[in-house]
Amino acid sequence: LLTVAADPVTPFTIIEALGALGGDGVLAVLESVVTQVTGRVRSTVLLAISRISDRHQRPLPSLPGLRSDFLAALNEDDLSVQISAVKWLAGFKEEDVTTALVRRLGIAPELDAVLGGELARRDDTFRLCVNELPGLPMSQHKSVVAIIGRLTMDVIRRVMSGGLGKYDENFFTRAFDVVTAEWEGGDEETRAAIVDVLFHLDGDRAVMFLDAIMNDPDPWLRIHVIEVIAAIADRRAPDFIARFLEDDDEMVREVAVSTLQSRGYDPATVTPGA
């Protein structure tokens, strides 16, 4: 199959066509030859297998000998190859695999969609996201913060019930610091995720952090804080927004009132606090 053409481009074209059109018979052939080829040809065969399996709703074959190939494929230029690699790596739960997956967050929305589902199923994702976040390019931070936000409550619940032994109070303190550092460069969506995470990790420290912003002389920044807090579901959010009901700036007070009312609260009955 892979040696009939003198033209080095032809095998790739044939394999891609098989991946687009093939069925169970082709799948069996590709599985039998994948360990006999190397380099780009192997990546192309793996992608073809993945496409046929997806199309016919077949599980990906177990190919433990190709673990390093799947990891290498995460860094290919072809986005479809990267997505395929994520699917292959679903069967490998080792920490270095999870780390490699975390490092691909924020590369492309299509890749994030696949990574998000896979990473949510891994016990060490939260810890490794916290560890990896500071060293990643800024362009990737938003996606990593989003995953941290998505997993925070589940991790805390599991720790409180006696699971996930690698997590302790010191780690959650570090997680708080790492996430807080993202505020300055975050957009509105990221900041909302940050506030949500901070309230879950340590409500008292979250209030202290937001207090510093609340006391900023710029009223627009205080309004922005209200809008960010309004986007989270934490039960303490309305009480914190109520702090702004006595702000020196009339516009800030008006935003606090309208925000509480939009969430179904009577500003007169909400007690400022946290």
PDB file of C-alpha atoms in Angstrom:
ATOM      1  CA  LEU A   1       0.000   0.000   0.000  1.00  0.00           C
ATOM      2  CA  LEU A   2       2.687   2.490   0.972  1.00  0.00           C
ATOM      3  CA  THR A   3       5.481   1.480  -1.385  1.00  0.00           C
ATOM      4  CA  VAL A   4       3.765   1.410  -4.787  1.00  0.00           C
ATOM      5  CA  ALA A   5       4.452   5.012  -5.732  1.00  0.00           C
ATOM      6  CA  ALA A   6       7.764   6.551  -6.685  1.00  0.00           C
ATOM      7  CA  ASP A   7       6.238   9.965  -6.085  1.00  0.00           C
ATOM      8  CA  PRO A   8       6.677  10.643  -2.343  1.00  0.00           C
ATOM      9  CA  VAL A   9       3.449  12.654  -2.238  1.00  0.00           C
ATOM     10  CA  THR A  10       1.230   9.860  -3.552  1.00  0.00           C
ATOM     11  CA  PRO A  11       1.183   7.687  -0.372  1.00  0.00           C
ATOM     12  CA  PHE A  12      -0.121  10.624   1.646  1.00  0.00           C
ATOM     13  CA  THR A  13      -2.845  11.270  -0.907  1.00  0.00           C
ATOM     14  CA  ILE A  14      -3.858   7.597  -0.892  1.00  0.00           C
ATOM     15  CA  ILE A  15      -3.936   7.390   2.902  1.00  0.00           C
ATOM     16  CA  GLU A  16      -5.944  10.612   3.209  1.00  0.00           C
ATOM     17  CA  ALA A  17      -8.451   9.289   0.668  1.00  0.00           C
ATOM     18  CA  LEU A  18      -8.754   6.028   2.586  1.00  0.00           C
ATOM     19  CA  GLY A  19      -9.367   7.966   5.763  1.00  0.00           C
ATOM     20  CA  ALA A  20     -12.115   9.967   4.071  1.00  0.00           C
ATOM     21  CA  LEU A  21     -13.845   7.011   2.376  1.00  0.00           C
ATOM     22  CA  GLY A  22     -12.742   3.760   4.015  1.00  0.00           C
ATOM     23  CA  GLY A  23     -14.719   1.332   6.135  1.00  0.00           C
ATOM     24  CA  ASP A  24     -13.942  -1.595   8.449  1.00  0.00           C
ATOM     25  CA  GLY A  25     -11.761  -3.386   5.883  1.00  0.00           C
ATOM     26  CA  VAL A  26      -9.577  -0.354   5.317  1.00  0.00           C
ATOM     27  CA  LEU A  27      -9.449   0.253   9.062  1.00  0.00           C
ATOM     28  CA  ALA A  28      -8.032  -3.228   9.626  1.00  0.00           C
ATOM     29  CA  VAL A  29      -5.377  -2.685   6.924  1.00  0.00           C
ATOM     30  CA  LEU A  30      -4.293   0.667   8.333  1.00  0.00           C
ATOM     31  CA  GLU A  31      -4.081  -0.767  11.862  1.00  0.00           C
ATOM     32  CA  SER A  32      -1.851  -3.563  10.559  1.00  0.00           C
ATOM     33  CA  VAL A  33       0.625  -1.210   8.864  1.00  0.00           C
ATOM     34  CA  VAL A  34       0.751   1.732  11.272  1.00  0.00           C
ATOM     35  CA  THR A  35       3.594   0.267  13.343  1.00  0.00           C
ATOM     36  CA  GLN A  36       5.622  -0.462  10.184  1.00  0.00           C
ATOM     37  CA  VAL A  37       5.900   3.149   9.008  1.00  0.00           C
ATOM     38  CA  THR A  38       7.518   6.204  10.537  1.00  0.00           C
ATOM     39  CA  GLY A  39       7.445   9.976  10.581  1.00  0.00           C
ATOM     40  CA  ARG A  40       4.809  11.881   8.657  1.00  0.00           C
ATOM     41  CA  VAL A  41       3.491   8.718   7.048  1.00  0.00           C
ATOM     42  CA  ARG A  42       2.727   7.258  10.479  1.00  0.00           C
ATOM     43  CA  SER A  43       0.988  10.484  11.551  1.00  0.00           C
ATOM     44  CA  THR A  44      -1.104  10.400   8.385  1.00  0.00           C
ATOM     45  CA  VAL A  45      -2.074   6.762   8.958  1.00  0.00           C
ATOM     46  CA  LEU A  46      -3.059   7.523  12.563  1.00  0.00           C
ATOM     47  CA  LEU A  47      -5.199  10.419  11.400  1.00  0.00           C
ATOM     48  CA  ALA A  48      -6.886   8.185   8.812  1.00  0.00           C
ATOM     49  CA  ILE A  49      -7.628   5.548  11.466  1.00  0.00           C
ATOM     50  CA  SER A  50      -9.070   8.230  13.727  1.00  0.00           C
ATOM     51  CA  ARG A  51     -11.326   9.569  10.971  1.00  0.00           C
ATOM     52  CA  ILE A  52     -12.645   6.144  10.002  1.00  0.00           C
ATOM     53  CA  SER A  53     -13.230   5.237  13.653  1.00  0.00           C
ATOM     54  CA  ASP A  54     -15.129   8.475  14.233  1.00  0.00           C
ATOM     55  CA  ARG A  55     -17.225   8.042  11.119  1.00  0.00           C
ATOM     56  CA  HIS A  56     -18.203   4.459  11.952  1.00  0.00           C
ATOM     57  CA  GLN A  57     -18.360   5.046  15.723  1.00  0.00           C
ATOM     58  CA  ARG A  58     -15.624   2.519  16.402  1.00  0.00           C
ATOM     59  CA  PRO A  59     -13.343   2.784  19.459  1.00  0.00           C
ATOM     60  CA  LEU A  60      -9.770   3.707  18.658  1.00  0.00           C
ATOM     61  CA  PRO A  61      -7.509   0.639  18.751  1.00  0.00           C
ATOM     62  CA  SER A  62      -5.151   0.227  21.690  1.00  0.00           C
ATOM     63  CA  LEU A  63      -1.645   0.985  20.427  1.00  0.00           C
ATOM     64  CA  PRO A  64       0.549   1.469  23.518  1.00  0.00           C
ATOM     65  CA  GLY A  65       3.717   1.217  21.464  1.00  0.00           C
ATOM     66  CA  LEU A  66       2.834   4.486  19.725  1.00  0.00           C
ATOM     67  CA  ARG A  67       2.445   6.601  22.857  1.00  0.00           C
ATOM     68  CA  SER A  68       5.412   8.818  21.937  1.00  0.00           C
ATOM     69  CA  ASP A  69       3.990   9.276  18.437  1.00  0.00           C
ATOM     70  CA  PHE A  70       0.700  10.511  19.835  1.00  0.00           C
ATOM     71  CA  LEU A  71       2.530  12.978  22.089  1.00  0.00           C
ATOM     72  CA  ALA A  72       4.612  14.213  19.160  1.00  0.00           C
ATOM     73  CA  ALA A  73       1.476  14.614  17.047  1.00  0.00           C
ATOM     74  CA  LEU A  74       0.159  17.170  19.550  1.00  0.00           C
ATOM     75  CA  ASN A  75       2.766  19.578  18.189  1.00  0.00           C
ATOM     76  CA  GLU A  76       2.062  19.039  14.494  1.00  0.00           C
ATOM     77  CA  ASP A  77       1.117  22.097  12.441  1.00  0.00           C
ATOM     78  CA  ASP A  78      -2.041  20.392  11.149  1.00  0.00           C
ATOM     79  CA  LEU A  79      -4.891  21.111  13.584  1.00  0.00           C
ATOM     80  CA  SER A  80      -6.756  17.946  12.572  1.00  0.00           C
ATOM     81  CA  VAL A  81      -3.678  15.893  13.483  1.00  0.00           C
ATOM     82  CA  GLN A  82      -3.535  17.585  16.910  1.00  0.00           C
ATOM     83  CA  ILE A  83      -7.219  16.866  17.541  1.00  0.00           C
ATOM     84  CA  SER A  84      -6.707  13.261  16.502  1.00  0.00           C
ATOM     85  CA  ALA A  85      -3.741  12.996  18.882  1.00  0.00           C
ATOM     86  CA  VAL A  86      -5.892  14.187  21.804  1.00  0.00           C
ATOM     87  CA  LYS A  87      -8.381  11.416  21.070  1.00  0.00           C
ATOM     88  CA  TRP A  88      -5.634   8.791  20.887  1.00  0.00           C
ATOM     89  CA  LEU A  89      -4.142   9.984  24.165  1.00  0.00           C
ATOM     90  CA  ALA A  90      -7.442   9.528  25.998  1.00  0.00           C
ATOM     91  CA  GLY A  91      -6.265   6.011  26.838  1.00  0.00           C
ATOM     92  CA  PHE A  92      -3.062   7.217  28.518  1.00  0.00           C
ATOM     93  CA  LYS A  93      -3.648   8.731  31.964  1.00  0.00           C
ATOM     94  CA  GLU A  94      -0.035   9.368  33.020  1.00  0.00           C
ATOM     95  CA  GLU A  95       0.901  12.788  34.394  1.00  0.00           C
ATOM     96  CA  ASP A  96       3.235  13.652  31.520  1.00  0.00           C
ATOM     97  CA  VAL A  97       0.395  13.070  29.063  1.00  0.00           C
ATOM     98  CA  THR A  98      -1.948  15.331  31.026  1.00  0.00           C
ATOM     99  CA  THR A  99       0.785  17.982  31.178  1.00  0.00           C
ATOM    100  CA  ALA A 100       1.239  17.789  27.410  1.00  0.00           C
ATOM    101  CA  LEU A 101      -2.502  18.219  26.905  1.00  0.00           C
ATOM    102  CA  VAL A 102      -2.638  21.219  29.259  1.00  0.00           C
ATOM    103  CA  ARG A 103       0.172  22.861  27.290  1.00  0.00           C
ATOM    104  CA  ARG A 104      -1.958  22.760  24.127  1.00  0.00           C
ATOM    105  CA  LEU A 105      -4.843  24.727  25.660  1.00  0.00           C
ATOM    106  CA  GLY A 106      -5.453  28.073  24.001  1.00  0.00           C
ATOM    107  CA  ILE A 107      -3.930  27.097  20.650  1.00  0.00           C
ATOM    108  CA  ALA A 108      -7.246  27.039  18.769  1.00  0.00           C
ATOM    109  CA  PRO A 109     -10.950  26.972  19.753  1.00  0.00           C
ATOM    110  CA  GLU A 110     -11.501  23.687  17.898  1.00  0.00           C
ATOM    111  CA  LEU A 111      -8.665  22.065  19.825  1.00  0.00           C
ATOM    112  CA  ASP A 112      -9.891  23.534  23.127  1.00  0.00           C
ATOM    113  CA  ALA A 113     -13.294  21.950  22.550  1.00  0.00           C
ATOM    114  CA  VAL A 114     -11.720  18.488  22.419  1.00  0.00           C
ATOM    115  CA  LEU A 115      -9.156  19.145  25.152  1.00  0.00           C
ATOM    116  CA  GLY A 116     -11.787  20.477  27.554  1.00  0.00           C
ATOM    117  CA  GLY A 117     -13.754  17.244  27.533  1.00  0.00           C
ATOM    118  CA  GLU A 118     -10.687  15.059  27.888  1.00  0.00           C
ATOM    119  CA  LEU A 119      -9.004  17.132  30.608  1.00  0.00           C
ATOM    120  CA  ALA A 120     -12.197  17.279  32.674  1.00  0.00           C
ATOM    121  CA  ARG A 121     -11.987  13.490  33.037  1.00  0.00           C
ATOM    122  CA  ARG A 122      -8.449  13.485  34.463  1.00  0.00           C
ATOM    123  CA  ASP A 123      -7.804  13.673  38.204  1.00  0.00           C
ATOM    124  CA  ASP A 124      -4.572  15.655  37.896  1.00  0.00           C
ATOM    125  CA  THR A 125      -5.791  18.340  35.462  1.00  0.00           C
ATOM    126  CA  PHE A 126      -6.531  21.032  38.060  1.00  0.00           C
ATOM    127  CA  ARG A 127      -3.152  20.653  39.753  1.00  0.00           C
ATOM    128  CA  LEU A 128      -1.233  20.623  36.489  1.00  0.00           C
ATOM    129  CA  CYS A 129      -3.133  23.620  35.106  1.00  0.00           C
ATOM    130  CA  VAL A 130      -2.112  25.609  38.188  1.00  0.00           C
ATOM    131  CA  ASN A 131       1.482  24.424  37.842  1.00  0.00           C
ATOM    132  CA  GLU A 132       1.740  25.113  34.112  1.00  0.00           C
ATOM    133  CA  LEU A 133      -0.191  28.379  33.836  1.00  0.00           C
ATOM    134  CA  PRO A 134       2.589  30.838  34.806  1.00  0.00           C
ATOM    135  CA  GLY A 135       5.000  29.430  32.229  1.00  0.00           C
ATOM    136  CA  LEU A 136       2.663  29.386  29.240  1.00  0.00           C
ATOM    137  CA  PRO A 137       2.428  32.163  26.614  1.00  0.00           C
ATOM    138  CA  MET A 138      -0.120  34.823  27.551  1.00  0.00           C
ATOM    139  CA  SER A 139      -2.245  33.913  24.539  1.00  0.00           C
ATOM    140  CA  GLN A 140      -3.001  30.561  26.185  1.00  0.00           C
ATOM    141  CA  HIS A 141      -3.806  31.798  29.698  1.00  0.00           C
ATOM    142  CA  LYS A 142      -7.508  32.470  29.144  1.00  0.00           C
ATOM    143  CA  SER A 143      -8.200  28.854  28.172  1.00  0.00           C
ATOM    144  CA  VAL A 144      -6.248  27.485  31.138  1.00  0.00           C
ATOM    145  CA  VAL A 145      -8.048  29.791  33.586  1.00  0.00           C
ATOM    146  CA  ALA A 146     -11.349  28.628  32.090  1.00  0.00           C
ATOM    147  CA  ILE A 147     -10.463  24.978  32.784  1.00  0.00           C
ATOM    148  CA  ILE A 148      -9.363  25.838  36.327  1.00  0.00           C
ATOM    149  CA  GLY A 149     -12.693  27.582  36.869  1.00  0.00           C
ATOM    150  CA  ARG A 150     -14.580  24.639  35.432  1.00  0.00           C
ATOM    151  CA  LEU A 151     -12.903  22.165  37.788  1.00  0.00           C
ATOM    152  CA  THR A 152     -12.467  24.120  41.035  1.00  0.00           C
ATOM    153  CA  MET A 153     -15.694  23.141  42.791  1.00  0.00           C
ATOM    154  CA  ASP A 154     -15.419  19.473  41.839  1.00  0.00           C
ATOM    155  CA  VAL A 155     -11.821  19.305  43.101  1.00  0.00           C
ATOM    156  CA  ILE A 156     -12.746  20.971  46.393  1.00  0.00           C
ATOM    157  CA  ARG A 157     -15.672  18.600  46.920  1.00  0.00           C
ATOM    158  CA  ARG A 158     -13.503  15.573  46.241  1.00  0.00           C
ATOM    159  CA  VAL A 159     -10.752  16.788  48.558  1.00  0.00           C
ATOM    160  CA  MET A 160     -13.273  17.391  51.346  1.00  0.00           C
ATOM    161  CA  SER A 161     -14.585  13.861  50.904  1.00  0.00           C
ATOM    162  CA  GLY A 162     -11.079  12.437  51.280  1.00  0.00           C
ATOM    163  CA  GLY A 163     -10.006  12.033  47.664  1.00  0.00           C
ATOM    164  CA  LEU A 164      -7.225  13.485  45.492  1.00  0.00           C
ATOM    165  CA  GLY A 165      -4.441  13.078  48.033  1.00  0.00           C
ATOM    166  CA  LYS A 166      -1.975  15.357  46.201  1.00  0.00           C
ATOM    167  CA  TYR A 167      -4.034  18.425  47.090  1.00  0.00           C
ATOM    168  CA  ASP A 168      -3.537  20.182  50.422  1.00  0.00           C
ATOM    169  CA  GLU A 169      -4.093  23.628  51.931  1.00  0.00           C
ATOM    170  CA  ASN A 170      -0.735  24.900  50.683  1.00  0.00           C
ATOM    171  CA  PHE A 171      -1.600  23.933  47.138  1.00  0.00           C
ATOM    172  CA  PHE A 172      -4.906  25.789  47.235  1.00  0.00           C
ATOM    173  CA  THR A 173      -3.099  28.839  48.617  1.00  0.00           C
ATOM    174  CA  ARG A 174      -0.705  28.669  45.683  1.00  0.00           C
ATOM    175  CA  ALA A 175      -3.601  28.174  43.270  1.00  0.00           C
ATOM    176  CA  PHE A 176      -5.199  31.346  44.638  1.00  0.00           C
ATOM    177  CA  ASP A 177      -1.987  33.293  44.050  1.00  0.00           C
ATOM    178  CA  VAL A 178      -1.515  31.931  40.545  1.00  0.00           C
ATOM    179  CA  VAL A 179      -5.085  32.763  39.514  1.00  0.00           C
ATOM    180  CA  THR A 180      -4.958  36.218  41.123  1.00  0.00           C
ATOM    181  CA  ALA A 181      -1.901  37.053  39.017  1.00  0.00           C
ATOM    182  CA  GLU A 182      -4.051  36.669  35.899  1.00  0.00           C
ATOM    183  CA  TRP A 183      -6.332  39.598  36.767  1.00  0.00           C
ATOM    184  CA  GLU A 184      -4.207  42.371  35.267  1.00  0.00           C
ATOM    185  CA  GLY A 185      -4.033  40.884  31.787  1.00  0.00           C
ATOM    186  CA  GLY A 186      -7.455  39.229  31.715  1.00  0.00           C
ATOM    187  CA  ASP A 187     -10.426  40.294  29.632  1.00  0.00           C
ATOM    188  CA  GLU A 188     -13.909  40.567  31.134  1.00  0.00           C
ATOM    189  CA  GLU A 189     -14.734  36.894  30.618  1.00  0.00           C
ATOM    190  CA  THR A 190     -11.435  35.789  32.146  1.00  0.00           C
ATOM    191  CA  ARG A 191     -11.851  38.125  35.115  1.00  0.00           C
ATOM    192  CA  ALA A 192     -15.297  36.716  35.799  1.00  0.00           C
ATOM    193  CA  ALA A 193     -13.775  33.225  35.830  1.00  0.00           C
ATOM    194  CA  ILE A 194     -10.990  34.462  38.121  1.00  0.00           C
ATOM    195  CA  VAL A 195     -13.419  35.927  40.650  1.00  0.00           C
ATOM    196  CA  ASP A 196     -15.483  32.748  40.609  1.00  0.00           C
ATOM    197  CA  VAL A 197     -12.384  30.624  41.288  1.00  0.00           C
ATOM    198  CA  LEU A 198     -11.161  32.947  44.052  1.00  0.00           C
ATOM    199  CA  PHE A 199     -14.458  32.850  45.941  1.00  0.00           C
ATOM    200  CA  HIS A 200     -14.436  29.058  45.803  1.00  0.00           C
ATOM    201  CA  LEU A 201     -10.793  28.719  46.853  1.00  0.00           C
ATOM    202  CA  ASP A 202     -10.886  31.214  49.730  1.00  0.00           C
ATOM    203  CA  GLY A 203     -13.849  33.546  50.127  1.00  0.00           C
ATOM    204  CA  ASP A 204     -12.147  35.740  52.744  1.00  0.00           C
ATOM    205  CA  ARG A 205      -9.035  36.283  50.632  1.00  0.00           C
ATOM    206  CA  ALA A 206     -11.218  36.910  47.589  1.00  0.00           C
ATOM    207  CA  VAL A 207     -12.964  39.737  49.436  1.00  0.00           C
ATOM    208  CA  MET A 208      -9.607  41.206  50.496  1.00  0.00           C
ATOM    209  CA  PHE A 209      -8.398  41.078  46.907  1.00  0.00           C
ATOM    210  CA  LEU A 210     -11.551  42.735  45.589  1.00  0.00           C
ATOM    211  CA  ASP A 211     -11.518  45.288  48.417  1.00  0.00           C
ATOM    212  CA  ALA A 212      -8.245  46.641  47.081  1.00  0.00           C
ATOM    213  CA  ILE A 213      -9.853  47.121  43.676  1.00  0.00           C
ATOM    214  CA  MET A 214     -13.017  48.517  45.259  1.00  0.00           C
ATOM    215  CA  ASN A 215     -10.988  51.291  46.859  1.00  0.00           C
ATOM    216  CA  ASP A 216      -9.405  52.326  43.570  1.00  0.00           C
ATOM    217  CA  PRO A 217     -10.086  56.033  42.857  1.00  0.00           C
ATOM    218  CA  ASP A 218     -11.251  55.252  39.308  1.00  0.00           C
ATOM    219  CA  PRO A 219     -15.060  54.784  39.402  1.00  0.00           C
ATOM    220  CA  TRP A 220     -15.026  52.945  36.067  1.00  0.00           C
ATOM    221  CA  LEU A 221     -12.845  50.252  37.581  1.00  0.00           C
ATOM    222  CA  ARG A 222     -15.265  49.876  40.490  1.00  0.00           C
ATOM    223  CA  ILE A 223     -18.151  49.561  38.025  1.00  0.00           C
ATOM    224  CA  HIS A 224     -16.194  46.911  36.172  1.00  0.00           C
ATOM    225  CA  VAL A 225     -15.751  44.966  39.416  1.00  0.00           C
ATOM    226  CA  ILE A 226     -19.518  45.034  39.962  1.00  0.00           C
ATOM    227  CA  GLU A 227     -20.109  43.724  36.434  1.00  0.00           C
ATOM    228  CA  VAL A 228     -17.550  40.948  36.891  1.00  0.00           C
ATOM    229  CA  ILE A 229     -18.966  39.836  40.243  1.00  0.00           C
ATOM    230  CA  ALA A 230     -22.495  39.931  38.821  1.00  0.00           C
ATOM    231  CA  ALA A 231     -21.469  37.253  36.313  1.00  0.00           C
ATOM    232  CA  ILE A 232     -20.699  34.630  38.963  1.00  0.00           C
ATOM    233  CA  ALA A 233     -23.161  32.400  40.792  1.00  0.00           C
ATOM    234  CA  ASP A 234     -21.550  32.470  44.250  1.00  0.00           C
ATOM    235  CA  ARG A 235     -24.072  33.135  47.047  1.00  0.00           C
ATOM    236  CA  ARG A 236     -21.778  35.832  48.483  1.00  0.00           C
ATOM    237  CA  ALA A 237     -21.759  37.907  45.306  1.00  0.00           C
ATOM    238  CA  PRO A 238     -24.903  39.986  46.085  1.00  0.00           C
ATOM    239  CA  ASP A 239     -23.589  40.892  49.548  1.00  0.00           C
ATOM    240  CA  PHE A 240     -20.332  42.062  48.054  1.00  0.00           C
ATOM    241  CA  ILE A 241     -22.095  44.104  45.362  1.00  0.00           C
ATOM    242  CA  ALA A 242     -24.110  45.721  48.167  1.00  0.00           C
ATOM    243  CA  ARG A 243     -20.888  47.281  49.426  1.00  0.00           C
ATOM    244  CA  PHE A 244     -21.062  49.623  46.465  1.00  0.00           C
ATOM    245  CA  LEU A 245     -24.496  50.944  47.463  1.00  0.00           C
ATOM    246  CA  GLU A 246     -22.731  53.505  49.640  1.00  0.00           C
ATOM    247  CA  ASP A 247     -20.005  54.361  47.138  1.00  0.00           C
ATOM    248  CA  ASP A 248     -18.960  58.013  46.877  1.00  0.00           C
ATOM    249  CA  ASP A 249     -19.716  58.007  43.151  1.00  0.00           C
ATOM    250  CA  GLU A 250     -23.386  58.241  42.140  1.00  0.00           C
ATOM    251  CA  MET A 251     -22.839  56.278  38.948  1.00  0.00           C
ATOM    252  CA  VAL A 252     -21.258  53.389  40.875  1.00  0.00           C
ATOM    253  CA  ARG A 253     -24.195  53.367  43.301  1.00  0.00           C
ATOM    254  CA  GLU A 254     -26.675  53.274  40.419  1.00  0.00           C
ATOM    255  CA  VAL A 255     -24.887  50.337  38.788  1.00  0.00           C
ATOM    256  CA  ALA A 256     -24.883  48.439  42.099  1.00  0.00           C
ATOM    257  CA  VAL A 257     -28.633  49.016  42.518  1.00  0.00           C
ATOM    258  CA  SER A 258     -29.508  47.981  38.971  1.00  0.00           C
ATOM    259  CA  THR A 259     -27.253  44.924  39.180  1.00  0.00           C
ATOM    260  CA  LEU A 260     -28.868  43.679  42.385  1.00  0.00           C
ATOM    261  CA  GLN A 261     -32.335  44.295  40.973  1.00  0.00           C
ATOM    262  CA  SER A 262     -31.480  42.400  37.789  1.00  0.00           C
ATOM    263  CA  ARG A 263     -30.562  39.405  39.951  1.00  0.00           C
ATOM    264  CA  GLY A 264     -33.883  39.582  41.781  1.00  0.00           C
ATOM    265  CA  TYR A 265     -32.663  41.256  44.988  1.00  0.00           C
ATOM    266  CA  ASP A 266     -34.123  44.260  46.739  1.00  0.00           C
ATOM    267  CA  PRO A 267     -31.115  46.536  47.444  1.00  0.00           C
ATOM    268  CA  ALA A 268     -32.775  47.688  50.669  1.00  0.00           C
ATOM    269  CA  THR A 269     -32.714  44.164  52.085  1.00  0.00           C
ATOM    270  CA  VAL A 270     -29.203  43.089  51.066  1.00  0.00           C
ATOM    271  CA  THR A 271     -26.615  43.398  53.821  1.00  0.00           C
ATOM    272  CA  PRO A 272     -23.191  44.611  52.687  1.00  0.00           C
ATOM    273  CA  GLY A 273     -20.585  42.008  53.528  1.00  0.00           C
ATOM    274  CA  ALA A 274     -19.316  38.717  52.159  1.00  0.00           C
TER     275      ALA A 274
END
